[in-house]
JSON list of C-alpha atoms in Angstrom, two decimals:
[
{"chain": "S", "resi": 1, "resn": "UNK", "atom": "CA", "xyz": [111.21, 116.67, 126.21]},
{"chain": "S", "resi": 2, "resn": "UNK", "atom": "CA", "xyz": [110.51, 114.81, 123.02]},
{"chain": "S", "resi": 3, "resn": "UNK", "atom": "CA", "xyz": [106.74, 114.14, 122.39]},
{"chain": "S", "resi": 4, "resn": "UNK", "atom": "CA", "xyz": [107.10, 111.74, 119.40]},
{"chain": "S", "resi": 5, "resn": "UNK", "atom": "CA", "xyz": [104.36, 110.89, 116.99]},
{"chain": "S", "resi": 6, "resn": "UNK", "atom": "CA", "xyz": [100.63, 110.52, 117.78]},
{"chain": "S", "resi": 7, "resn": "UNK", "atom": "CA", "xyz": [99.64, 107.02, 117.36]},
{"chain": "S", "resi": 8, "resn": "UNK", "atom": "CA", "xyz": [96.95, 106.35, 114.59]},
{"chain": "S", "resi": 9, "resn": "UNK", "atom": "CA", "xyz": [96.61, 106.63, 111.09]},
{"chain": "S", "resi": 10, "resn": "UNK", "atom": "CA", "xyz": [99.25, 108.82, 109.04]},
{"chain": "S", "resi": 11, "resn": "UNK", "atom": "CA", "xyz": [98.08, 111.64, 107.03]},
{"chain": "S", "resi": 12, "resn": "UNK", "atom": "CA", "xyz": [98.76, 112.96, 103.68]},
{"chain": "S", "resi": 13, "resn": "UNK", "atom": "CA", "xyz": [101.11, 116.06, 103.56]},
{"chain": "S", "resi": 14, "resn": "UNK", "atom": "CA", "xyz": [99.35, 118.93, 102.01]},
{"chain": "S", "resi": 15, "resn": "UNK", "atom": "CA", "xyz": [101.23, 120.57, 99.05]},
{"chain": "S", "resi": 16, "resn": "UNK", "atom": "CA", "xyz": [100.37, 124.12, 97.41]},
{"chain": "S", "resi": 17, "resn": "UNK", "atom": "CA", "xyz": [101.10, 124.57, 94.00]},
{"chain": "S", "resi": 18, "resn": "UNK", "atom": "CA", "xyz": [100.66, 128.02, 92.40]},
{"chain": "S", "resi": 19, "resn": "UNK", "atom": "CA", "xyz": [99.60, 127.88, 88.84]},
{"chain": "S", "resi": 20, "resn": "UNK", "atom": "CA", "xyz": [99.52, 130.84, 86.44]},
{"chain": "S", "resi": 21, "resn": "UNK", "atom": "CA", "xyz": [95.95, 131.93, 86.00]},
{"chain": "S", "resi": 22, "resn": "UNK", "atom": "CA", "xyz": [95.66, 131.12, 82.31]},
{"chain": "S", "resi": 23, "resn": "UNK", "atom": "CA", "xyz": [96.65, 127.48, 83.46]},
{"chain": "S", "resi": 24, "resn": "UNK", "atom": "CA", "xyz": [94.40, 127.52, 86.45]},
{"chain": "S", "resi": 25, "resn": "UNK", "atom": "CA", "xyz": [91.28, 128.45, 84.31]},
{"chain": "S", "resi": 26, "resn": "UNK", "atom": "CA", "xyz": [92.02, 125.81, 81.69]},
{"chain": "S", "resi": 27, "resn": "UNK", "atom": "CA", "xyz": [92.27, 123.10, 84.18]},
{"chain": "S", "resi": 28, "resn": "UNK", "atom": "CA", "xyz": [89.25, 124.29, 86.20]},
{"chain": "S", "resi": 29, "resn": "UNK", "atom": "CA", "xyz": [87.33, 124.18, 83.07]},
{"chain": "S", "resi": 30, "resn": "UNK", "atom": "CA", "xyz": [88.22, 120.80, 82.24]},
{"chain": "S", "resi": 31, "resn": "UNK", "atom": "CA", "xyz": [87.32, 119.99, 85.71]},
{"chain": "S", "resi": 32, "resn": "UNK", "atom": "CA", "xyz": [83.87, 121.13, 84.91]},
{"chain": "S", "resi": 33, "resn": "UNK", "atom": "CA", "xyz": [84.03, 124.12, 87.27]},
{"chain": "S", "resi": 34, "resn": "UNK", "atom": "CA", "xyz": [84.39, 121.81, 90.51]},
{"chain": "S", "resi": 35, "resn": "UNK", "atom": "CA", "xyz": [87.19, 122.77, 93.02]},
{"chain": "S", "resi": 36, "resn": "UNK", "atom": "CA", "xyz": [87.32, 119.04, 94.17]},
{"chain": "S", "resi": 37, "resn": "UNK", "atom": "CA", "xyz": [87.70, 117.31, 90.65]},
{"chain": "S", "resi": 38, "resn": "UNK", "atom": "CA", "xyz": [90.39, 120.23, 90.21]},
{"chain": "S", "resi": 39, "resn": "UNK", "atom": "CA", "xyz": [92.12, 118.93, 92.77]},
{"chain": "S", "resi": 40, "resn": "UNK", "atom": "CA", "xyz": [91.92, 115.56, 91.87]},
{"chain": "S", "resi": 41, "resn": "UNK", "atom": "CA", "xyz": [92.97, 116.27, 88.21]},
{"chain": "S", "resi": 42, "resn": "UNK", "atom": "CA", "xyz": [96.00, 118.25, 89.33]},
{"chain": "S", "resi": 43, "resn": "UNK", "atom": "CA", "xyz": [97.13, 115.40, 91.62]},
{"chain": "S", "resi": 44, "resn": "UNK", "atom": "CA", "xyz": [96.53, 112.95, 88.60]},
{"chain": "S", "resi": 45, "resn": "UNK", "atom": "CA", "xyz": [98.72, 114.98, 86.48]},
{"chain": "S", "resi": 46, "resn": "UNK", "atom": "CA", "xyz": [101.51, 115.32, 88.93]},
{"chain": "S", "resi": 47, "resn": "UNK", "atom": "CA", "xyz": [101.42, 111.55, 89.84]},
{"chain": "S", "resi": 48, "resn": "UNK", "atom": "CA", "xyz": [101.45, 110.61, 86.38]},
{"chain": "S", "resi": 49, "resn": "UNK", "atom": "CA", "xyz": [104.45, 113.18, 85.71]},
{"chain": "S", "resi": 50, "resn": "UNK", "atom": "CA", "xyz": [106.37, 111.23, 88.50]},
{"chain": "S", "resi": 51, "resn": "UNK", "atom": "CA", "xyz": [105.58, 107.86, 87.48]},
{"chain": "S", "resi": 52, "resn": "UNK", "atom": "CA", "xyz": [106.71, 108.53, 83.73]},
{"chain": "S", "resi": 53, "resn": "UNK", "atom": "CA", "xyz": [110.19, 110.37, 84.83]},
{"chain": "S", "resi": 54, "resn": "UNK", "atom": "CA", "xyz": [113.52, 109.03, 85.84]},
{"chain": "S", "resi": 55, "resn": "UNK", "atom": "CA", "xyz": [115.44, 110.21, 88.77]},
{"chain": "S", "resi": 56, "resn": "UNK", "atom": "CA", "xyz": [117.82, 112.07, 86.25]},
{"chain": "S", "resi": 57, "resn": "UNK", "atom": "CA", "xyz": [114.82, 113.70, 84.54]},
{"chain": "S", "resi": 58, "resn": "UNK", "atom": "CA", "xyz": [113.63, 114.95, 88.01]},
{"chain": "S", "resi": 59, "resn": "UNK", "atom": "CA", "xyz": [117.14, 116.25, 89.11]},
{"chain": "S", "resi": 60, "resn": "UNK", "atom": "CA", "xyz": [117.44, 118.05, 86.07]},
{"chain": "S", "resi": 61, "resn": "UNK", "atom": "CA", "xyz": [114.06, 120.00, 86.98]},
{"chain": "S", "resi": 62, "resn": "UNK", "atom": "CA", "xyz": [115.53, 120.88, 90.05]},
{"chain": "S", "resi": 63, "resn": "UNK", "atom": "CA", "xyz": [118.86, 122.08, 88.67]},
{"chain": "S", "resi": 64, "resn": "UNK", "atom": "CA", "xyz": [116.96, 124.16, 86.28]},
{"chain": "S", "resi": 65, "resn": "UNK", "atom": "CA", "xyz": [114.99, 125.61, 89.02]},
{"chain": "S", "resi": 66, "resn": "UNK", "atom": "CA", "xyz": [118.41, 126.49, 90.98]},
{"chain": "S", "resi": 67, "resn": "UNK", "atom": "CA", "xyz": [119.99, 127.97, 87.86]},
{"chain": "S", "resi": 68, "resn": "UNK", "atom": "CA", "xyz": [117.02, 130.45, 87.54]},
{"chain": "S", "resi": 69, "resn": "UNK", "atom": "CA", "xyz": [117.24, 131.52, 90.91]},
{"chain": "S", "resi": 70, "resn": "UNK", "atom": "CA", "xyz": [120.89, 131.88, 90.79]},
{"chain": "S", "resi": 71, "resn": "UNK", "atom": "CA", "xyz": [120.32, 134.07, 87.54]},
{"chain": "S", "resi": 72, "resn": "UNK", "atom": "CA", "xyz": [117.78, 136.26, 89.09]},
{"chain": "S", "resi": 73, "resn": "UNK", "atom": "CA", "xyz": [120.02, 136.95, 92.18]},
{"chain": "S", "resi": 74, "resn": "UNK", "atom": "CA", "xyz": [122.90, 137.90, 90.07]},
{"chain": "S", "resi": 75, "resn": "UNK", "atom": "CA", "xyz": [120.66, 140.25, 87.68]},
{"chain": "S", "resi": 76, "resn": "UNK", "atom": "CA", "xyz": [119.42, 141.95, 91.08]},
{"chain": "S", "resi": 77, "resn": "UNK", "atom": "CA", "xyz": [123.05, 142.68, 92.15]}
]
C-alpha cells in the first residue's frame, strides 16, 4: 500500500561532498573556522558553478567521471 508524501513544507535534500583535506582546511580557514559558514561557502560555490555552466559543460563533467571509473576498472582487471 502506497503511503504517499506527508503534507507540509518540502525539505531540501542533504548532499554529502567529500573534499581533499587540503581543500577542506583552506575553505575552513576562509570561513573563519566556523562550520556553518563553511557549509554556506561550499553551497555558494556549487550554486555559482551551476549557474555559470551550460548543460553541455555539466554533461562533460559527468562523462569524465564515467571515463575515470572505467579506466580504474580496466586497470584492476
